[in-house]
Short mmCIF file of C-alpha atoms and ligand atoms in Angstrom, two decimals:
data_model
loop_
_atom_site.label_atom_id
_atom_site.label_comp_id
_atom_site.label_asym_id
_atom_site.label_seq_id
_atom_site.Cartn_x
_atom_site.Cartn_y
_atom_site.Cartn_z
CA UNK A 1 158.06 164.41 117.83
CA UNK A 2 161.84 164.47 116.81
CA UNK A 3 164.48 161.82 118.23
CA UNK A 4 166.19 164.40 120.24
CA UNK A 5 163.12 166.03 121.81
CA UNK A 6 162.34 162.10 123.42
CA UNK A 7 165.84 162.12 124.35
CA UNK A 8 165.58 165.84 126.20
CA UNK A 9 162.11 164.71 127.91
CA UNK A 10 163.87 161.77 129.02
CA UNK A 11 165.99 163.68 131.42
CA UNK A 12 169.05 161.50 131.39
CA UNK A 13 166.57 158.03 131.74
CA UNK A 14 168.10 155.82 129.06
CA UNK A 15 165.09 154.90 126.54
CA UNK A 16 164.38 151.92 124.47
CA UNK A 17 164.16 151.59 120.61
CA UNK A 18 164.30 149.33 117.87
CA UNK A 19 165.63 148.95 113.77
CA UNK A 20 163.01 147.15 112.22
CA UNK A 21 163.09 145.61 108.56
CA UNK A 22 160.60 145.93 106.00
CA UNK A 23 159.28 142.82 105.50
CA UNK A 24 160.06 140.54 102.42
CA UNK A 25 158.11 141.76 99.00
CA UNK A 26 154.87 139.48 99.02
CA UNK A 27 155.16 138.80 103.25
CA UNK A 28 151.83 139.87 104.85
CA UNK A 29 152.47 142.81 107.16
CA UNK A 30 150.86 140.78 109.89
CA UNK A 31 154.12 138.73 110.15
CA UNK A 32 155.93 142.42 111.21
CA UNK A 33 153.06 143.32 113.46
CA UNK A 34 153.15 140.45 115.20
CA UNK A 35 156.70 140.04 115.51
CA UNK A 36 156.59 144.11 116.86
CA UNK A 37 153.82 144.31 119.19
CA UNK A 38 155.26 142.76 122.65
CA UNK A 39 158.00 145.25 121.68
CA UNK A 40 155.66 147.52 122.73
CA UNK A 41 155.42 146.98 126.49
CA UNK A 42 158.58 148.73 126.69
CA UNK A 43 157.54 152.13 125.34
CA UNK A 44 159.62 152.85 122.35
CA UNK A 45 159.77 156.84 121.54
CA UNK A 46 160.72 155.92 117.85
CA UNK A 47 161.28 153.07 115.77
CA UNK A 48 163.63 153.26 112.80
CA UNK A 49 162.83 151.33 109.35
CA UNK A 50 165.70 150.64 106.63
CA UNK A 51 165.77 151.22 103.67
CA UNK A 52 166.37 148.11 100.80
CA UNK A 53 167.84 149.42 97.47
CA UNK A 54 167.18 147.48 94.27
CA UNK A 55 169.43 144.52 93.40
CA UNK A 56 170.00 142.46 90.56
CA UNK A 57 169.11 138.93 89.60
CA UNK A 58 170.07 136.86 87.15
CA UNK A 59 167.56 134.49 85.05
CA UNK A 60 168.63 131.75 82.65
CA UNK A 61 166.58 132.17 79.86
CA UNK A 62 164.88 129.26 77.36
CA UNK A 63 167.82 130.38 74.76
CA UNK A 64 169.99 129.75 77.43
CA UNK A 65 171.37 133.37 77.78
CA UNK A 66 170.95 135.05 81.49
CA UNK A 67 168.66 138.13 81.93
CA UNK A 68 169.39 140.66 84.43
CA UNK A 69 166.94 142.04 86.54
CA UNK A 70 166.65 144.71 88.74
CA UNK A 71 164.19 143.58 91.76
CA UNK A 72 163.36 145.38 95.58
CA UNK A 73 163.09 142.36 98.39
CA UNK A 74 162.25 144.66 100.71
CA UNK A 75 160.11 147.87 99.35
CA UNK A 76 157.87 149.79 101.77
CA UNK A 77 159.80 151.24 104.22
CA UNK A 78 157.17 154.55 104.04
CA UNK A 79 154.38 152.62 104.17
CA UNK A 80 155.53 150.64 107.23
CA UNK A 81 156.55 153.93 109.05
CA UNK A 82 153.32 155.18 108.55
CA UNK A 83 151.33 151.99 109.43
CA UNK A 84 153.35 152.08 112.78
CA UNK A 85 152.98 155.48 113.40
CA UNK A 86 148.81 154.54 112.88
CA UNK A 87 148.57 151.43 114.76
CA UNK A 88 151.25 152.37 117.56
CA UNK A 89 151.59 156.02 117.87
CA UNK A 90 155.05 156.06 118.20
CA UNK A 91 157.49 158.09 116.06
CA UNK A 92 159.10 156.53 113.24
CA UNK A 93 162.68 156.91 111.60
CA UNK A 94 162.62 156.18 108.01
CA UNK A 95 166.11 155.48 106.50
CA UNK A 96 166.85 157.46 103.49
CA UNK A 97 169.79 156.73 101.37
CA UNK A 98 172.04 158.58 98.69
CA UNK A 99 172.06 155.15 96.18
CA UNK A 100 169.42 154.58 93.78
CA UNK A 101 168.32 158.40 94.24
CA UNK A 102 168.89 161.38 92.19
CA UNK A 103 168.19 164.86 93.75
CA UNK A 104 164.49 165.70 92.70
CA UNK A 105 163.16 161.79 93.33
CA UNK A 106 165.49 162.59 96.78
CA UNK A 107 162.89 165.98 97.55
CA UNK A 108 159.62 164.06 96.66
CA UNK A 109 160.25 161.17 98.87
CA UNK A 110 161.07 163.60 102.07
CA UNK A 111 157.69 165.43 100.85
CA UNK A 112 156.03 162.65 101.15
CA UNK A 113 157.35 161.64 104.17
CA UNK A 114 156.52 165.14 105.56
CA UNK A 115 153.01 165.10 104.62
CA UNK A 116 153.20 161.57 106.77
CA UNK A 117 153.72 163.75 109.42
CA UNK A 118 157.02 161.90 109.82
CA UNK A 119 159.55 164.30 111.88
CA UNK A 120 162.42 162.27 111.68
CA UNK A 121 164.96 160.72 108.90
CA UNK A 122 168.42 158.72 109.49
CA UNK A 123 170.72 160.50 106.36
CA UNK A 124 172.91 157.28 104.85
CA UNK A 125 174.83 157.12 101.40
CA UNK A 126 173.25 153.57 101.23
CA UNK A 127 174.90 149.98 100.91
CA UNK A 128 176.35 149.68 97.60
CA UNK A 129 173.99 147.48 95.23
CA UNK A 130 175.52 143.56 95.87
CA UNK A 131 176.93 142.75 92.69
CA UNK A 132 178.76 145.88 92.69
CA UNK A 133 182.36 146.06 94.08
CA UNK A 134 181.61 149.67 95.57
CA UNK A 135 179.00 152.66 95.84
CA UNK A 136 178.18 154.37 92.52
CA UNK A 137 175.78 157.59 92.89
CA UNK A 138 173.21 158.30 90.97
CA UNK A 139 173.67 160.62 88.07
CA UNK A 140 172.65 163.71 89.80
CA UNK A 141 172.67 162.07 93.01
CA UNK A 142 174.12 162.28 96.03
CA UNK A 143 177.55 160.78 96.68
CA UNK A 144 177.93 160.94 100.67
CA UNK A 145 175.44 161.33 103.38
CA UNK A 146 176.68 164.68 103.74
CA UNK A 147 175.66 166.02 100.97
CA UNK A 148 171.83 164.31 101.65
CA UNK A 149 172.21 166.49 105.10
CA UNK A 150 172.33 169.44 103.29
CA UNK A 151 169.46 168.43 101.04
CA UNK A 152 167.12 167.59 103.91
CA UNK A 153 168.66 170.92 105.89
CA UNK A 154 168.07 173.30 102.68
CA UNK A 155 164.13 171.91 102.81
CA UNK A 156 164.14 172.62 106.23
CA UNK A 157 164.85 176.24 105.28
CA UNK A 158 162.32 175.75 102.80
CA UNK A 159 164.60 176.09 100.00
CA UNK A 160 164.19 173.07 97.33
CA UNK A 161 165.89 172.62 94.30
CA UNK A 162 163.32 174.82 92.01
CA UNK A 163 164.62 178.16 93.54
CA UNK A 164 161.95 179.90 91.52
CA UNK A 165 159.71 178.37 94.54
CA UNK A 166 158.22 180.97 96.46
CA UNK A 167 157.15 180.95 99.87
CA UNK A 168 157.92 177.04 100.13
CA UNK A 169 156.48 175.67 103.34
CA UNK A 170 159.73 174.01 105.17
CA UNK A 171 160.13 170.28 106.41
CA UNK A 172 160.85 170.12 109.83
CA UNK A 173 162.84 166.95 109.91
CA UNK A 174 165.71 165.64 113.03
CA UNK A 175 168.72 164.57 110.89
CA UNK A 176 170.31 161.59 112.47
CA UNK A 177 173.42 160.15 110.49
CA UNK A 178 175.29 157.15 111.02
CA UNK A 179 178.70 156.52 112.78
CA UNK A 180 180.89 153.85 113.48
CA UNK A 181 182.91 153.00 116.87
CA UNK A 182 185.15 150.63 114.56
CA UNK A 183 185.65 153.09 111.59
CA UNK A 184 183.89 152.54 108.41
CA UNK A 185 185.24 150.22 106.10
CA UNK A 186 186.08 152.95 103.08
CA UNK A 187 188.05 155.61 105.66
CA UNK A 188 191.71 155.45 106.12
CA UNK A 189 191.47 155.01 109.60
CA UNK A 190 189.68 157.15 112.57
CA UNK A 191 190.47 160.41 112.16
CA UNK A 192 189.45 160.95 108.55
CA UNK A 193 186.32 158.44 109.13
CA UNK A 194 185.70 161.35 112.33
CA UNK A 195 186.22 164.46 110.22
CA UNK A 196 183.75 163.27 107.57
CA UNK A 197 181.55 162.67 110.74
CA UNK A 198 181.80 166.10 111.96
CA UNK A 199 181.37 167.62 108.82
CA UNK A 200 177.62 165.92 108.44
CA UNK A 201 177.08 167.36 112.25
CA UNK A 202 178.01 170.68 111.30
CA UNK A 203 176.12 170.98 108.06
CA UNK A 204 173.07 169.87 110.45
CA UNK A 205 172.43 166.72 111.30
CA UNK A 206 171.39 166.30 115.21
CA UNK A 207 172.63 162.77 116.36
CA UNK A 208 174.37 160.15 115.56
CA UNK A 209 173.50 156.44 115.84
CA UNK A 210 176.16 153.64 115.65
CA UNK A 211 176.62 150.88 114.06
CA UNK A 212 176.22 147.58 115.86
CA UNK A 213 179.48 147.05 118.31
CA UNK A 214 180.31 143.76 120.96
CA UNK A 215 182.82 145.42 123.08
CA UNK A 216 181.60 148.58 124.80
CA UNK A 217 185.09 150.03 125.40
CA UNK A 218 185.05 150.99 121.50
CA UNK A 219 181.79 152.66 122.16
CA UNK A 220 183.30 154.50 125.15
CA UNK A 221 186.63 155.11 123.05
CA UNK A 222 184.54 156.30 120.12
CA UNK A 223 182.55 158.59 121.99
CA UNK A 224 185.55 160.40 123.53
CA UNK A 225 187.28 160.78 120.17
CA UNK A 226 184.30 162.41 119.18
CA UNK A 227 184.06 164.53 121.70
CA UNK A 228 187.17 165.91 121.38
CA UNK A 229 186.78 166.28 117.17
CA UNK A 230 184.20 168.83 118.46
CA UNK A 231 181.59 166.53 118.28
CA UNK A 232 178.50 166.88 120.92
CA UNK A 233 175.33 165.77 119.51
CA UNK A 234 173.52 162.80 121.16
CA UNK A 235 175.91 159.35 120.46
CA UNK A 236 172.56 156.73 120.20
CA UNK A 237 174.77 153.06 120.54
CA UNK A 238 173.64 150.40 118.28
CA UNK A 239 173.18 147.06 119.75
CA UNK A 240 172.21 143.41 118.23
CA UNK A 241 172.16 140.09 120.17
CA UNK A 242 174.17 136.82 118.74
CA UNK A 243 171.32 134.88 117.50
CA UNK A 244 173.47 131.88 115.72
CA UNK A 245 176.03 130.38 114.83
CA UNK A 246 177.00 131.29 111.91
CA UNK A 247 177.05 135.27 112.62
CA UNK A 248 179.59 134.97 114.41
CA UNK A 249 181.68 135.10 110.70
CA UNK A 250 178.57 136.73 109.01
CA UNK A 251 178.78 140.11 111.10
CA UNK A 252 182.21 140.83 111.05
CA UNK A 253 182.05 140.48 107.31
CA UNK A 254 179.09 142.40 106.16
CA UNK A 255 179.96 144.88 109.14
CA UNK A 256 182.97 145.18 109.77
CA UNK A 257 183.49 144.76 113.33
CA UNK A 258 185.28 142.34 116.07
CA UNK A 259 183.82 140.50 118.10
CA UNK A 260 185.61 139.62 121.25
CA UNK A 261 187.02 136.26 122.16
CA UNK A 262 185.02 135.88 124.98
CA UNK A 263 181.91 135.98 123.09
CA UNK A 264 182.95 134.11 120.92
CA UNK A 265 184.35 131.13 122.74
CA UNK A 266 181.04 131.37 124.27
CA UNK A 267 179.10 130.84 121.05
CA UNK A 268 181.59 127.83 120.48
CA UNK A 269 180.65 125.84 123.38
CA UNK A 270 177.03 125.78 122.38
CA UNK A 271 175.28 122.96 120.69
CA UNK A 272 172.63 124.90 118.76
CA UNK A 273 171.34 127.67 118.39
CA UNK A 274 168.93 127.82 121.12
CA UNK A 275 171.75 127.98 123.75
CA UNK A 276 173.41 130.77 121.16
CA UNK A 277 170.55 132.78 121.49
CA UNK A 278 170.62 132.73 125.35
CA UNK A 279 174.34 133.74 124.94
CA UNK A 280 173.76 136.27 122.94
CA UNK A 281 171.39 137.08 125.74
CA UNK A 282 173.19 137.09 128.35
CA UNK A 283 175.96 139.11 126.76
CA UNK A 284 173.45 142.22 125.43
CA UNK A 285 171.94 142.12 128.89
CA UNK A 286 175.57 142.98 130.45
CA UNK A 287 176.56 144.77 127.14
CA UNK A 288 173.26 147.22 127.94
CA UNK A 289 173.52 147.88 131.82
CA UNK A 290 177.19 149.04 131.51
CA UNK A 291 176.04 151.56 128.80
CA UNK A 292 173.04 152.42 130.68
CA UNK A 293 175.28 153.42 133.54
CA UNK A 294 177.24 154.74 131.37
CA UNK A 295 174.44 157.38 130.52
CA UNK A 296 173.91 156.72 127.19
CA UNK A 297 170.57 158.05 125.71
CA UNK A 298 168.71 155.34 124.00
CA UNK A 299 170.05 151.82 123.52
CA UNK A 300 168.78 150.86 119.65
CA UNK A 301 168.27 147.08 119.49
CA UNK A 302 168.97 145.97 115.93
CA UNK A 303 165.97 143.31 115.45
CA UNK A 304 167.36 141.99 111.95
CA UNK A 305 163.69 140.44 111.80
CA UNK A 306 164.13 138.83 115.29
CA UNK A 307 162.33 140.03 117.74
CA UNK A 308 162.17 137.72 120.52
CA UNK A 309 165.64 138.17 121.89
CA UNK A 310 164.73 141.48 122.10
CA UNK A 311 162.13 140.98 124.45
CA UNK A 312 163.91 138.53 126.60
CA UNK A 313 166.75 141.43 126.67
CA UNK A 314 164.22 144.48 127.42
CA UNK A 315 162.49 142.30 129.98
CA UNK A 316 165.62 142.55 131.87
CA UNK A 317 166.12 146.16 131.55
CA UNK A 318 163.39 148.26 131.54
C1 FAD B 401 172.80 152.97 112.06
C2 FAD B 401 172.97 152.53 110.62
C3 FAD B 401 171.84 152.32 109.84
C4 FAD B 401 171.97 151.93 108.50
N1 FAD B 401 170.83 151.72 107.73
C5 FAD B 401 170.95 151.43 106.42
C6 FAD B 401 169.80 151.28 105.58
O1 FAD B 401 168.67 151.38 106.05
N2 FAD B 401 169.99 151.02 104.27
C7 FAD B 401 171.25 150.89 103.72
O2 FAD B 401 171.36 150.66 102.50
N3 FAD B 401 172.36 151.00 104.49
C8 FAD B 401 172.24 151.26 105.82
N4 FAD B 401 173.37 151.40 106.60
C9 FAD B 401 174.67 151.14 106.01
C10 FAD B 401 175.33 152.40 105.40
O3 FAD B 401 174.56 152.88 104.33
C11 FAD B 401 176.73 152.01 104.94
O4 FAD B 401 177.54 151.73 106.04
C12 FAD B 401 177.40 152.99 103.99
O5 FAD B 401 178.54 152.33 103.44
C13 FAD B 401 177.92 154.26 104.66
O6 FAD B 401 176.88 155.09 105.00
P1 FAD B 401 177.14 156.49 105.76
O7 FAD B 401 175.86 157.21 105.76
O8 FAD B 401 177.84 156.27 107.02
O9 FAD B 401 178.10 157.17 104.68
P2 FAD B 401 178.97 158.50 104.63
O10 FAD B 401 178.82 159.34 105.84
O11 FAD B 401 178.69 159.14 103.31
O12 FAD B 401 180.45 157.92 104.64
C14 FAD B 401 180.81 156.86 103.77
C15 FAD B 401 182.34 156.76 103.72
O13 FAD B 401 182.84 157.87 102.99
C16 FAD B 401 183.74 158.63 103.78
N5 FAD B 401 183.47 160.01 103.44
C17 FAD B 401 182.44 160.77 103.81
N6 FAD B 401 182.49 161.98 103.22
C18 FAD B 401 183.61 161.99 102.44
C19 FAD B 401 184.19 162.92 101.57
N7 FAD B 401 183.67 164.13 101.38
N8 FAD B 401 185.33 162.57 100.91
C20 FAD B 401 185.90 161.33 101.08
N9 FAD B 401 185.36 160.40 101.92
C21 FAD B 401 184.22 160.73 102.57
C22 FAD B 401 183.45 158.27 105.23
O14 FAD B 401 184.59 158.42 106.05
C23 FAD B 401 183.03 156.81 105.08
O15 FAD B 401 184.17 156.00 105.03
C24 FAD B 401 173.27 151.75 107.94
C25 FAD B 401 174.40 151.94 108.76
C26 FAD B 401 174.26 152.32 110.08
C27 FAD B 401 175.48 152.51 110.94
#
């Protein structure tokens, strides 16, 4: 069933759902499934996977001189959707990104996932590769999310690249994108970040989830300003709990956000990690039932791998 059908059933009931990571290349899946499965008291309609692009590694060599590799830490994000899908029965979100793609290898991986009987897909250009300073397409790839939209919206039509095709059978996938309450890091400011936005809703795509936020007023803020771009599909916020320390400098650097002085002169106080994690409790708990009044549709708990605060925060919600 598609994202925005669980959110219509719902009837303005805010649902639960999750971001799950692939596990690491050579980690039994076990590890996942057990980290997942008490996850599953609270009834998740769909459960996204992300998507890992290649990166490269650097061997020395006997001779001394460095060999680069190209290696995946995380591969099998369609395997994992369909393996929850099978053990679960819930709907599954794979990420698909613009980097590392070109066009064609773009339609065979959405056949495949529609042959899955996957009806969902979240649209991203894709983290640039690490040692790179910024996002370089493919050669006949796709350079924004946008233009993956209107891939994935052309298929729905049943029109693939080969136009020769006759009678194609269409996908039928939900297009979710990504937005971001803070601005993405590349955009000027706002505004342009918003029109780019509204230009992957128009071409098609049916809701937008956010990346991960502390403060809920930028949510609310963000929201608004979308609103009045014209924007009106389903606004899914993004959460993650504080789980240590040391994210409290890692997050606002690989994500670009704030996080607010309260929070962290919370995190200060504590003397491990243990009492971070109940912080970083305690804060999603009040971060989620002010957005639950708020009405929003789903709240999307970023596990990064971690599960457990998860529970302890769902335990106290639904
Ligand atoms: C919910 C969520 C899930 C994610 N999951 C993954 C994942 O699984 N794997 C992964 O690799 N990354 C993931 N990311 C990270 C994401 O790929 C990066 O943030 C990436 O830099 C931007 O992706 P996007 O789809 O928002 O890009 P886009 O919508 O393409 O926008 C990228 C930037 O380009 C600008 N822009 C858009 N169109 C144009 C245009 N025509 N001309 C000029 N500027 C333009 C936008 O304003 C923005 O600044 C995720 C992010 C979020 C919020």
């Amino acid at each position: 069933m598609k994202v925005t059908e669980h959110i219509a059933n719902a009837k303005g009931k805010t649902l639960f759902s999750i971001e799950i990571l692939p596990p690491l290349k050579g980690e039994n899946i076990k590890l996942l499934f057990d980290n997942i499965d008490p996850l599953m008291e609270f009834n998740p309609p769909f459960v996204d996977v992300t998507y890992h692009r290649e990166e490269y590694v650097y061997k020395k060599k006997e001779n001394g001189l460095l060999e680069k590799r190209s290696t995946r830490k995380r591969p099998g994000t369609v395997g994992i959707c369909a393996a929850i899908q099978n053990r679960y029965k819930v709907d599954t979100v794979p990420h698909i990104i613009c980097g590392g793609f070109n066009r064609e290898e773009t339609e065979n991986a959405l056949i495949d996932l529609h042959f899955l009987g996957i009806d969902n897909v979240l649209a991203l250009q894709g983290d640039a590769i690490k040692t790179e300073p910024r996002f370089i397409p493919e050669p006949d790839g796709h350079r924004y999310a946008s233009e993956l939209v209107e891939q994935i919206v052309n298929m729905n039509k049943g029109k693939f690249i080969d136009e020769e095709l006759e009678n194609a059978a269409p996908t039928h996938f939900c297009i979710g994108v990504a937005g971001y309450p803070e601005k993405h890091f590349f955009a000027p400011n706002l505004k342009t970040d918003l029109k780019y936005l509204k230009h992957k809703v128009d071409l098609g795509a049916e809701y937008i989830v956010t990346q991960m936020f502390f403060d809920n007023k930028k949510y609310f803020e963000f929201v608004e300003r979308c609103r009045e771009a014209g924007i009106n599909v389903p606004i899914i916020p993004g959460i993650k709990p504080i789980t240590t320390k040391a994210q409290t400098n890692i997050l606002p650097n690989i994500f670009h956000i704030d996080l607010p002085e309260e929070l962290t002169d919370e995190v200060e106080k504590c003397k491990d990690n243990q009492a971070v994690r109940q912080v970083g409790v305690e804060w999603t708990v009040k971060q989620s039932r002010e957005l639950i009044k708020y009405g929003v549709p789903t709240l999307h708990f970023y596990s990064m791998g971690k599960a457990d605060p998860i529970y302890k925060i769902a335990k106290q919600l639904f």
